[in-house]
Tab-separated table of C-alpha atoms in Angstrom:
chain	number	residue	atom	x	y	z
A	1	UNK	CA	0.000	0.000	0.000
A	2	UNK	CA	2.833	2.244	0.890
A	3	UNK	CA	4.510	1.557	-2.621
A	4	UNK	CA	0.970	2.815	-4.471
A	5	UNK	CA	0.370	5.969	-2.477
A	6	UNK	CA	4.418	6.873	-3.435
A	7	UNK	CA	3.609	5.699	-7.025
A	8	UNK	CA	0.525	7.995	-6.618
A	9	UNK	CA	2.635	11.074	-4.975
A	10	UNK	CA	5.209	10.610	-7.813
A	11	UNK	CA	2.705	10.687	-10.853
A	12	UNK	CA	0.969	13.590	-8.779
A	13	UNK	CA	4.314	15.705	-9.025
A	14	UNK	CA	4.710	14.673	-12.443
A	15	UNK	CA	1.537	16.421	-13.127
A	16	UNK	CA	2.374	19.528	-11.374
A	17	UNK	CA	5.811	19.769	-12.433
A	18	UNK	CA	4.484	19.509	-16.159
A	19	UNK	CA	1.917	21.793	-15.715
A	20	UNK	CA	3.776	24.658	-14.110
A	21	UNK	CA	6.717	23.844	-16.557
A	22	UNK	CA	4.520	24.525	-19.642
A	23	UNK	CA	3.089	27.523	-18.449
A	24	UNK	CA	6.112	28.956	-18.017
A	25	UNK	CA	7.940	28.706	-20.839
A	26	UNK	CA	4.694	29.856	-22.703
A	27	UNK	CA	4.625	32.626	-20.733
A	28	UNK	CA	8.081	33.799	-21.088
A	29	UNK	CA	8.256	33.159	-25.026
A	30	UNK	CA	5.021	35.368	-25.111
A	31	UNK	CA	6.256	37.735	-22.830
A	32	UNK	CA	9.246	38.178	-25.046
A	33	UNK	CA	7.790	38.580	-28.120
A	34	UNK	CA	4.552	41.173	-26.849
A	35	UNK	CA	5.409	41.893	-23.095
A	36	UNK	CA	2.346	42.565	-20.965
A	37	UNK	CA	-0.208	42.351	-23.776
A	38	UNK	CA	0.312	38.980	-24.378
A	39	UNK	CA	-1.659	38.230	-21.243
A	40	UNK	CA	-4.544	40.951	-21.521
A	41	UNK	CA	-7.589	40.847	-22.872
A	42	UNK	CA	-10.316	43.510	-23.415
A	43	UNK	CA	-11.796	42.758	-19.943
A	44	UNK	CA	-8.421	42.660	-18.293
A	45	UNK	CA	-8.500	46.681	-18.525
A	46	UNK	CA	-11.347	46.775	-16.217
A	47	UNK	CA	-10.222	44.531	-13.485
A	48	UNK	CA	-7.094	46.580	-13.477
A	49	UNK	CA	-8.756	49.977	-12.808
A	50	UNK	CA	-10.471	48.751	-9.777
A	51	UNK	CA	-7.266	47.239	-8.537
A	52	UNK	CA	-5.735	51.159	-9.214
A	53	UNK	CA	-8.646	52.309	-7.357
A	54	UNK	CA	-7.950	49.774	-4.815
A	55	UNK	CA	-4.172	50.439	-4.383
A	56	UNK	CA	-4.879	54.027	-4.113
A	57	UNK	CA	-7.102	53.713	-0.952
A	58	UNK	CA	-10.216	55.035	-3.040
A	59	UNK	CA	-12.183	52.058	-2.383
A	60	UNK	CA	-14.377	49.774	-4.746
A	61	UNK	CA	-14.880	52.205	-7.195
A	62	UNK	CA	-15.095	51.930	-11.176
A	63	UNK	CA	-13.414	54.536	-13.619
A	64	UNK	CA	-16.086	57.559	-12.951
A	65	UNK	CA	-15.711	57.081	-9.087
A	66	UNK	CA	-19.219	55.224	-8.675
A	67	UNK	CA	-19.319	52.028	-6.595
A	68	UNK	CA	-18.508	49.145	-8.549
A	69	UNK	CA	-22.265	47.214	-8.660
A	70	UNK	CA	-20.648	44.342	-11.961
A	71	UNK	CA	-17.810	42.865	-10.768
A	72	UNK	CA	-16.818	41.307	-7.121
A	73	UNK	CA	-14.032	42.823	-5.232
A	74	UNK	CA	-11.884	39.445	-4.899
A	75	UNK	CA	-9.663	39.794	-8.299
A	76	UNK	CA	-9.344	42.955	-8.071
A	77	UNK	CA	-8.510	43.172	-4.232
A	78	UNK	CA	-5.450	40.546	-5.335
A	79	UNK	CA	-4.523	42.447	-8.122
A	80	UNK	CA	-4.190	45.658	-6.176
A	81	UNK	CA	-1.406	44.049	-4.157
A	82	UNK	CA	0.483	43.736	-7.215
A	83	UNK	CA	-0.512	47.082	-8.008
A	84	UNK	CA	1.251	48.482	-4.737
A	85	UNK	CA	4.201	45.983	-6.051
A	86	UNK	CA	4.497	47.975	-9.007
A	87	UNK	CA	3.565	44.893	-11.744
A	88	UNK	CA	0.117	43.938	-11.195
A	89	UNK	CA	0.169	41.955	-14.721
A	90	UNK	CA	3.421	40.146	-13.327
A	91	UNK	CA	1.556	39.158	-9.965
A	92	UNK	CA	-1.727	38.152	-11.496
A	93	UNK	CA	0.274	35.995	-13.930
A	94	UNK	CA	2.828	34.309	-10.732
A	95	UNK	CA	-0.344	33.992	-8.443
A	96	UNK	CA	-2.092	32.460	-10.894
A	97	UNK	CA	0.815	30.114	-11.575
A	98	UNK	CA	0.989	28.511	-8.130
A	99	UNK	CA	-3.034	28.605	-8.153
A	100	UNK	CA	-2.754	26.071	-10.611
A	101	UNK	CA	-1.097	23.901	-8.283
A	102	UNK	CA	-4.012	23.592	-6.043
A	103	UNK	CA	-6.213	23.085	-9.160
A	104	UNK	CA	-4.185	19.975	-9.708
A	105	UNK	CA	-4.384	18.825	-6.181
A	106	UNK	CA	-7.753	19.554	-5.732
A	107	UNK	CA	-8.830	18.054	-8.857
A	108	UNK	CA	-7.256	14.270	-8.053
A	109	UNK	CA	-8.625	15.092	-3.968
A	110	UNK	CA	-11.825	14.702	-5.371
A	111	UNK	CA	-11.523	11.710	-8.269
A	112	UNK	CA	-9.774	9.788	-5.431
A	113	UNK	CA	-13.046	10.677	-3.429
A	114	UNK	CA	-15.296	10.079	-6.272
A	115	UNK	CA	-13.706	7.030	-7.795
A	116	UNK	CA	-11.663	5.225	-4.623
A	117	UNK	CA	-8.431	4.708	-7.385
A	118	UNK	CA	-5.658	6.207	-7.250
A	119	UNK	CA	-4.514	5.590	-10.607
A	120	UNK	CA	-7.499	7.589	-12.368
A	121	UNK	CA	-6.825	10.229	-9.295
A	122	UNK	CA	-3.251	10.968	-11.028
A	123	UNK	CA	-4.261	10.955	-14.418
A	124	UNK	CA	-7.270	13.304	-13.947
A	125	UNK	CA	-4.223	15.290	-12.240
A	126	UNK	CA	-2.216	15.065	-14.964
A	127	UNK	CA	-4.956	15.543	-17.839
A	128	UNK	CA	-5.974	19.012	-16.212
A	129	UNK	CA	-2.258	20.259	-15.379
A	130	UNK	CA	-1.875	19.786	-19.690
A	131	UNK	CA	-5.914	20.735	-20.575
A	132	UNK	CA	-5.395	23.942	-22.852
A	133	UNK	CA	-8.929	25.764	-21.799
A	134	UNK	CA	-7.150	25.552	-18.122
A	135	UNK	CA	-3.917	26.829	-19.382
A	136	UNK	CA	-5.086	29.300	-21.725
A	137	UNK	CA	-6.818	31.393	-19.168
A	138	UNK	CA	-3.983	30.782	-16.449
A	139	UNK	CA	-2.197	32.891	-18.405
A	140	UNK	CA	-4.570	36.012	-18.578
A	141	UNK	CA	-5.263	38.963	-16.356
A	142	UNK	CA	-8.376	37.144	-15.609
A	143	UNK	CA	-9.975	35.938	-12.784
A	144	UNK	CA	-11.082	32.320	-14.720
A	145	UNK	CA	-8.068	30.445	-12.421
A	146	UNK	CA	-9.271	31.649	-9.173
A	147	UNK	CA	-12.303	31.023	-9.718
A	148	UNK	CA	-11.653	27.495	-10.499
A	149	UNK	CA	-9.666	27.146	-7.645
A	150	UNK	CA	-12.496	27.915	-5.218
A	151	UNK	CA	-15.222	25.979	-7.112
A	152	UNK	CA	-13.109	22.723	-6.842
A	153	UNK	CA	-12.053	23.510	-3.256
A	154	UNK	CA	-16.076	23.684	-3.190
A	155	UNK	CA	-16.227	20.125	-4.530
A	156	UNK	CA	-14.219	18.593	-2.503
A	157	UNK	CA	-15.439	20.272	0.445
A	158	UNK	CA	-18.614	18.865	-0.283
A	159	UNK	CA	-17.647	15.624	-0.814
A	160	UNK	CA	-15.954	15.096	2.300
A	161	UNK	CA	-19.565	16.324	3.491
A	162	UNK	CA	-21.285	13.998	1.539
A	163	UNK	CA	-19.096	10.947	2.981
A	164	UNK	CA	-18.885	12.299	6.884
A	165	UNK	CA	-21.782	14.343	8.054
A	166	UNK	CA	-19.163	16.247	9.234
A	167	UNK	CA	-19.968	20.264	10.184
A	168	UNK	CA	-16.517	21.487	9.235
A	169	UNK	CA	-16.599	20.360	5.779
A	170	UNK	CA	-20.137	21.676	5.206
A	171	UNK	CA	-18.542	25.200	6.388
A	172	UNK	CA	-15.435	24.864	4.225
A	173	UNK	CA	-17.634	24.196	1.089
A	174	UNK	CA	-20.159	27.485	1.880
A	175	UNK	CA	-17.036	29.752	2.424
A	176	UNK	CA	-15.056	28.205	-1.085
A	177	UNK	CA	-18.931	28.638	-2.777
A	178	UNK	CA	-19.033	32.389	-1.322
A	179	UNK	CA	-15.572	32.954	-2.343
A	180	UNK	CA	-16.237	31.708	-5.926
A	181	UNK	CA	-18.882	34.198	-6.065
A	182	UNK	CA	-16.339	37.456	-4.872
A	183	UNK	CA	-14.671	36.204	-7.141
A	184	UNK	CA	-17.140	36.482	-10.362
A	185	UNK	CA	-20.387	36.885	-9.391
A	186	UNK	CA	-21.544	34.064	-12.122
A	187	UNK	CA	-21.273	31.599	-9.218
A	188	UNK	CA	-23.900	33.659	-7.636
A	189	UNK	CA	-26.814	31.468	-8.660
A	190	UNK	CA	-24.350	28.375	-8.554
A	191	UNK	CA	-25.328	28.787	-4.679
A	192	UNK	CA	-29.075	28.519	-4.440
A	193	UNK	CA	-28.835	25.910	-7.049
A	194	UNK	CA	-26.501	24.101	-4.248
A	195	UNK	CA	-28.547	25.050	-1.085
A	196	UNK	CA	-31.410	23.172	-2.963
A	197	UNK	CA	-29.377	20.102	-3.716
A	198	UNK	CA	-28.528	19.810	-0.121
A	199	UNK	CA	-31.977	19.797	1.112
A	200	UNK	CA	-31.226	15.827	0.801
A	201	UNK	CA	-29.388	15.859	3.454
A	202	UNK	CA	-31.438	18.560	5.906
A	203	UNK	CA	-29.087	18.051	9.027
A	204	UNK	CA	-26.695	19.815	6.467
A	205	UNK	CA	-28.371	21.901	4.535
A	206	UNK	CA	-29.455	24.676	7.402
A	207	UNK	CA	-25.218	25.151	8.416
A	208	UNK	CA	-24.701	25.355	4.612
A	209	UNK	CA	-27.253	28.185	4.117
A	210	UNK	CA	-26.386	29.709	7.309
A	211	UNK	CA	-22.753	30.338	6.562
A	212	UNK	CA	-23.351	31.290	3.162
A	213	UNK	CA	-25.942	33.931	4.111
A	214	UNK	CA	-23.751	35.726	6.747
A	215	UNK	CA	-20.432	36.085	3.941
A	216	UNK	CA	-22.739	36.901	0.627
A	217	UNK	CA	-25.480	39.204	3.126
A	218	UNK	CA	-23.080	42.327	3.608
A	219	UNK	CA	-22.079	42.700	0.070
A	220	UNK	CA	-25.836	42.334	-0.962
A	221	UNK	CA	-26.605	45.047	1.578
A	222	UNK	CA	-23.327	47.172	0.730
A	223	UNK	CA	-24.843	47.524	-3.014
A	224	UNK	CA	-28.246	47.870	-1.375
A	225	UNK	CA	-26.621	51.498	0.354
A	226	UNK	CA	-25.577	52.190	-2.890
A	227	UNK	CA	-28.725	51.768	-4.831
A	228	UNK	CA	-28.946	48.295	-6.589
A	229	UNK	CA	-30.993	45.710	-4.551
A	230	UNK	CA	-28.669	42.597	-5.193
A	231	UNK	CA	-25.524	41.076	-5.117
A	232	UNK	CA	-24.385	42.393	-9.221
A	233	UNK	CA	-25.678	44.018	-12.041
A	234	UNK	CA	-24.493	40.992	-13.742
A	235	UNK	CA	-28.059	39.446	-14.889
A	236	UNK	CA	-29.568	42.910	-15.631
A	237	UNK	CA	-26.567	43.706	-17.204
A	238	UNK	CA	-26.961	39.566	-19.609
A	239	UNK	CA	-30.585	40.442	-19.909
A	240	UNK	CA	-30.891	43.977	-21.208
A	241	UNK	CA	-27.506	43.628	-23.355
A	242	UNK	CA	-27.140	40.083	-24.128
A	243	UNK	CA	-29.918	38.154	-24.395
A	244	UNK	CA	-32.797	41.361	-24.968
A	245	UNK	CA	-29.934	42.676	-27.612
A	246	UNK	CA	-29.890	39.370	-29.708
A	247	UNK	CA	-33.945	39.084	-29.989
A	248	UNK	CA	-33.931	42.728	-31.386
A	249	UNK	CA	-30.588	41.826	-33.613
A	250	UNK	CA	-32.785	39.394	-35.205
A	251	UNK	CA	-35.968	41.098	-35.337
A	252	UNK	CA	-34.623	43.493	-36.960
A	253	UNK	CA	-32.236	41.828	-38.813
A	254	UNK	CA	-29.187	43.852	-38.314
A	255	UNK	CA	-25.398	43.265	-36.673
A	256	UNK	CA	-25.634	42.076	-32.707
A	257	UNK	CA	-22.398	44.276	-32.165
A	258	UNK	CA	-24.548	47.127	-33.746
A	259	UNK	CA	-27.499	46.653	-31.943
A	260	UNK	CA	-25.502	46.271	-28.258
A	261	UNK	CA	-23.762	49.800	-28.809
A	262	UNK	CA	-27.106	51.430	-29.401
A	263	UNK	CA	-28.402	49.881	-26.018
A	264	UNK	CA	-25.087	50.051	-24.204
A	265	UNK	CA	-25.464	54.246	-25.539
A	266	UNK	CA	-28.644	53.897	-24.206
A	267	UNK	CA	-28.558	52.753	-20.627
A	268	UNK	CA	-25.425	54.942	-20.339
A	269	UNK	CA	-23.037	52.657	-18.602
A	270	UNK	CA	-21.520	55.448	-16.697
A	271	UNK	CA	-24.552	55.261	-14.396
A	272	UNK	CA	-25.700	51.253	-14.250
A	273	UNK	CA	-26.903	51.331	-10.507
A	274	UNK	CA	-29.519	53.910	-10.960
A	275	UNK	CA	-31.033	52.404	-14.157
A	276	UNK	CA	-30.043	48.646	-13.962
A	277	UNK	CA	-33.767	47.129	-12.870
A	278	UNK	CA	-35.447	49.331	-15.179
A	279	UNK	CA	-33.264	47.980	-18.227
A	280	UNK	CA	-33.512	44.816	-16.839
A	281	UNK	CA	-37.431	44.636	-16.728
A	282	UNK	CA	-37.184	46.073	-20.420
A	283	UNK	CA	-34.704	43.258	-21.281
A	284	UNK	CA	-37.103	40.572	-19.898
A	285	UNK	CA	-40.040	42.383	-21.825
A	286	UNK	CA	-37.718	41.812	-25.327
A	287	UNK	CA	-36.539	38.575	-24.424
A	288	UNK	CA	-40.403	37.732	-23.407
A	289	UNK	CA	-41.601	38.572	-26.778
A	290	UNK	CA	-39.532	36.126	-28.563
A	291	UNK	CA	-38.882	33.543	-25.933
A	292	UNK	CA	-38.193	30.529	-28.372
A	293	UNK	CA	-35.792	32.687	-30.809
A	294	UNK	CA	-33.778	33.835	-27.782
A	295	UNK	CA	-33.762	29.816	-26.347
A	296	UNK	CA	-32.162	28.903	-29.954
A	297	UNK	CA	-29.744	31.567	-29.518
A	298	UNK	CA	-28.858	30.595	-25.931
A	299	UNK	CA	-28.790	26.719	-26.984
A	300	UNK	CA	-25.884	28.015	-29.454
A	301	UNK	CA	-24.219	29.563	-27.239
A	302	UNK	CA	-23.720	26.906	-24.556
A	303	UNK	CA	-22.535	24.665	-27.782
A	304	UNK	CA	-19.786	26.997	-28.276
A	305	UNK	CA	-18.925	27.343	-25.022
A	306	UNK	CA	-18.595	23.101	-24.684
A	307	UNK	CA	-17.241	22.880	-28.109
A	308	UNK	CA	-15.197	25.845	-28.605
A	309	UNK	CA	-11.534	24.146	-28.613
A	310	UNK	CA	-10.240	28.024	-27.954
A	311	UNK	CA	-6.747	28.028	-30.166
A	312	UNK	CA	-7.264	30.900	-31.184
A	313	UNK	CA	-6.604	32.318	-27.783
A	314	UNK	CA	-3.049	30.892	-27.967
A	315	UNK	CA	-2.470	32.352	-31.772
A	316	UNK	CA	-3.989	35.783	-30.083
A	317	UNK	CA	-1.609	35.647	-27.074
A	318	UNK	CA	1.984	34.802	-29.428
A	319	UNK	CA	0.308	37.899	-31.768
A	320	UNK	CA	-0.452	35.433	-34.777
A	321	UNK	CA	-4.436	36.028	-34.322
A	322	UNK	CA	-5.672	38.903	-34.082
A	323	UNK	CA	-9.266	38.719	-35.617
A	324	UNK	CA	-12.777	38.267	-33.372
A	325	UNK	CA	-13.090	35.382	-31.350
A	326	UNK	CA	-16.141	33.950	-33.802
A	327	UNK	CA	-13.428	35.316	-36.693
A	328	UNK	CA	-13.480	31.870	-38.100
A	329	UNK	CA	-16.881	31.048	-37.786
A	330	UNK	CA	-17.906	33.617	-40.314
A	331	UNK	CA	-19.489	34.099	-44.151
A	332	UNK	CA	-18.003	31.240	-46.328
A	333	UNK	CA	-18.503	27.982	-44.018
A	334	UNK	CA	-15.660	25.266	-43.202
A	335	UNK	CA	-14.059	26.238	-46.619
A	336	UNK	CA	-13.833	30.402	-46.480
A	337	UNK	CA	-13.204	30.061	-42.713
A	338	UNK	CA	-9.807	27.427	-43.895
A	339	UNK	CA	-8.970	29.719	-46.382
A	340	UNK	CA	-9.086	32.864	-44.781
A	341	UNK	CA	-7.645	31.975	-41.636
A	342	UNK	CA	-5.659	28.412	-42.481
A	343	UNK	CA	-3.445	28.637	-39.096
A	344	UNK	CA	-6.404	29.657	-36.661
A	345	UNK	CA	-9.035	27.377	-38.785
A	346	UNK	CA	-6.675	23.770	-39.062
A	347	UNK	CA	-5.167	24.727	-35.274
A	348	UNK	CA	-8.922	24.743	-34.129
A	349	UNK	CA	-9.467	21.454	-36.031
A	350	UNK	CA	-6.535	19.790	-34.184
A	351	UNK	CA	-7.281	20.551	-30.458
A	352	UNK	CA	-10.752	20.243	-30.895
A	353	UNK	CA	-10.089	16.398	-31.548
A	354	UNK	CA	-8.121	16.464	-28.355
A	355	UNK	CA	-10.563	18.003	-26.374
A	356	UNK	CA	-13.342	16.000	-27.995
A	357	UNK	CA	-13.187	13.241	-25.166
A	358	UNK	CA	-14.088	15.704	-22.232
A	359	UNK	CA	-17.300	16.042	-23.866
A	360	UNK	CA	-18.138	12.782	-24.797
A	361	UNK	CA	-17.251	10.531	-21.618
A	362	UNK	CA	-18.803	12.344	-19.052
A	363	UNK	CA	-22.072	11.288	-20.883
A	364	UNK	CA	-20.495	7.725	-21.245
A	365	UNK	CA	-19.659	8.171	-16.509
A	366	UNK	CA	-23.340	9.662	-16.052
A	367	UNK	CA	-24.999	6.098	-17.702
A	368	UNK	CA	-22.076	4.185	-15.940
A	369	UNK	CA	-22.338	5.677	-12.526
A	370	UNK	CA	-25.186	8.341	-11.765
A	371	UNK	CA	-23.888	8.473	-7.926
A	372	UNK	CA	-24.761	11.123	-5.838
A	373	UNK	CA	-21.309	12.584	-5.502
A	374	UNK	CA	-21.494	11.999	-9.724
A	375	UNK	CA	-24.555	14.425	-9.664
A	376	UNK	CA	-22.936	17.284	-7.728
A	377	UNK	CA	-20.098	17.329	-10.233
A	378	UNK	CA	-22.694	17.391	-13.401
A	379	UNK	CA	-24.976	20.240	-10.912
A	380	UNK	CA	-21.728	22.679	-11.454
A	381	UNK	CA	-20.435	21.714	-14.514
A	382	UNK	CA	-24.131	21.639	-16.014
A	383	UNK	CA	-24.555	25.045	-14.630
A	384	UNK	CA	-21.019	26.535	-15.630
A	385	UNK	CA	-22.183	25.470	-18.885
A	386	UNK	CA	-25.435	27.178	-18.977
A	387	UNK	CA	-24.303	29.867	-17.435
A	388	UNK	CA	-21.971	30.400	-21.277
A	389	UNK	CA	-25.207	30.718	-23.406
A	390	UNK	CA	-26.472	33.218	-25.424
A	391	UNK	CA	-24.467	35.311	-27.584
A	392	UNK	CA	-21.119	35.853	-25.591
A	393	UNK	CA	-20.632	32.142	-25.175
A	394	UNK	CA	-17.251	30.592	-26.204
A	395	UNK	CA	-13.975	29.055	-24.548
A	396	UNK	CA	-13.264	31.008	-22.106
A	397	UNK	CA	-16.579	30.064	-19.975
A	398	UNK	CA	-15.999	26.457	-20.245
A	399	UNK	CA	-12.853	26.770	-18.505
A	400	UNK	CA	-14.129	26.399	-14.831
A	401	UNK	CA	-15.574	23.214	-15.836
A	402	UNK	CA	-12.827	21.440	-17.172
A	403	UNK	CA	-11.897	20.054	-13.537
A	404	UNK	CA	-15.414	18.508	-13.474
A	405	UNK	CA	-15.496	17.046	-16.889
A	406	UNK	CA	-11.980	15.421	-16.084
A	407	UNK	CA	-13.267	13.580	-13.138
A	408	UNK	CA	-16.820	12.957	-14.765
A	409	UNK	CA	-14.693	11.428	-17.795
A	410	UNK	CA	-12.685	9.304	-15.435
A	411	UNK	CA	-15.817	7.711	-14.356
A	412	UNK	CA	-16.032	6.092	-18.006
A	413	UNK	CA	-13.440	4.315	-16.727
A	414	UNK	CA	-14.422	2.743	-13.465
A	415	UNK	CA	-14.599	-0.845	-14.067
A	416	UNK	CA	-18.716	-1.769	-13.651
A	417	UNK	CA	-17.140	-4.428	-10.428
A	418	UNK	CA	-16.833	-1.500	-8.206
């Protein structure tokens, strides 16, 4: 037994060593060739001003000086301490680094919990050290890896629930749900959807709404001060812009981006507090008016988001890519797409084929094995998922899923004895 769990610890290393290993020198051969842009995206800009805003003692403020109702102050809080270092990009990217290591962890914790062998333990840890969705956004001023982080420190939490009864665990897993949700408030909902699934076991589910009421109630009733009832203007923000802005787009027939600046001009995003549940109930009144359009729209989404194999982000980050993320999706099908961009098109084409099998198996482990454990796995994956509809959806959103679909895919192979 001794001789497996060091076989275990070794292959475990192995997985971290090649995961942090890879990262780096991808990270230093980008930051050669661009510097800091090589690791910032269009939303990086914003969670940098906060952290400025942060750093400079002027609290959680955006760019015009109003409190910040859209994002949660986790990413930026870290980032500000590598604003007061002098390099927040540096920081993020370092932090973000050794997060990884306690994705890795984390990730075989809870196949060895879910699956009781070691041996599919270290290869899900050594499938999501080397998963390019993970790396990708690992390597981005963006707060996809921390996020992660807490949503499998979640899952394991809550397995160790599961198997024990025990309160601690059940405390651990509300405070790593909560701090998912500082973190980017699209793990907001994630809770309620959780508090529900623990209703099976009621001797656990009052602690677990308990502790998550008394971290997410303060921030709910900081905005409250401030003028929007709720914890982000996140869903007014999806509904008014994102899904009300694709019904008109094809009502009318004209360009989404065109139609989204009109209503971004509109609701004046200089000023989202005051406004944000009026544009929301006019979002809802669109998206109410063609409810089956806008659920064919939101079905494509979440496909892209699953199926997106996101090399262009890679191509993007060395400088090679520079075009829209849906660039290659465009006018001309398979064939204009290949021939006007060959090196983002045929890259696509290859690690989509390697990422093929974390879509398929977990379908193959939820007919082998629907265990209960099994279903709170699917409950966040299936949500992260969702949660990428609509127009917006793509790569990026999949990302804090990957852990899950690793150990769901492991399950595929479980031999049926156990």
């Amino acid at each position: 037994m001794d001789s497996v769990k060091s076989l275990i610890g070794k292959r475990l290393r192995w997985a971290i060593g090649a995961g942090l290993l890879i990262r780096a020198v991808l990270m230093t051969a980008a930051w050669s060739l661009r510097g800091n842009a090589a690791f910032l995206v269009p939303d990086s800009f914003s969670y940098l001003t906060l952290a400025q805003k942060l750093a400079a003692g002027q609290g959680f403020v955006d760019y015009w000086g109003h409190p910040e109702m859209f994002r949660t102050p986790a990413y930026p809080l870290l980032l500000s301490a590598g604003e007061a270092m002098g390099n927040p990009v540096l920081f993020a990217l370092v932090v973000q680094w050794l997060m990884t290591i306690g994705i890795i962890v984390l990730t075989a914790a809870i196949a060895r919990e879910l699956l009781h062998d070691e041996r599919l333990a270290a290869a899900c840890a050594l499938v999501v050290a080397l998963e390019p969705t993970t790396m990708t956004w690992s390597m981005r001023v963006m707060p996809e890896t921390a996020l992660t982080l807490c949503l499998v420190a979640f899952a394991y939490a809550a397995l160790r629930a599961f198997a024990s009864a025990r309160a601690k665990w059940v405390v651990v897993a509300a405070i790593a749900l909560c701090a998912a949700a500082y973190v980017k408030p699209i793990a907001y909902p994630l809770v309620f959807l959780i508090a529900v699934a623990s209703l099976i076991r009621p001797r656990l589910a009052w602690m677990f709404v308990l502790t998550c009421a008394a971290l997410l109630t303060p921030w709910i009733v900081r905005n409250q001060r401030a003028g929007y009832p709720g914890f982000s203007t996140l869903t007014a923000r999806a509904v008014y812009l994102s899904a009300g802005g694709s019904v008109i787009a094809q009502r009318e027939h004209r360009p989404y981006e065109e139609v989204r600046a009109e209503l971004q001009q509109k609701a004046d995003v200089r000023g989202p507090t005051a406004d944000a549940r009026r544009y929301e109930r006019e979002g809802i009144a669109v998206l109410a008016s063609d409810p089956i359009g806008y659920a064919k729209t939101h079905i494509k989404g979440v496909l892209r988001t699953l199926f997106d194999p996101g090399a262009t982000e890679y191509l993007r980050m060395f400088g090679i890519y520079s075009e829209g993320g849906r660039a290659a999706l465009a006018g001309g099908g398979m064939r204009g797409a290949a021939r006007a961009y060959p090196i983002a098109f045929w890259s696509s084409i290859a690690l989509a084929v390697i990422l093929a099998p974390l879509v398929i198996l977990p379908l193959v482990g939820m007919m082998r094995a629907p265990s209960m454990p099994f279903f709170l796995l699917a409950i966040v994956a299936g949500y992260l998922l969702f949660a990428g509809g609509g127009v917006p959806g793509y790569s990026r959103f999949r990302a804090p899923a990957v852990p899950f679909l690793v150990v769901m895919s492991a399950v595929a192979f479980v031999p049926r004895t156990r």
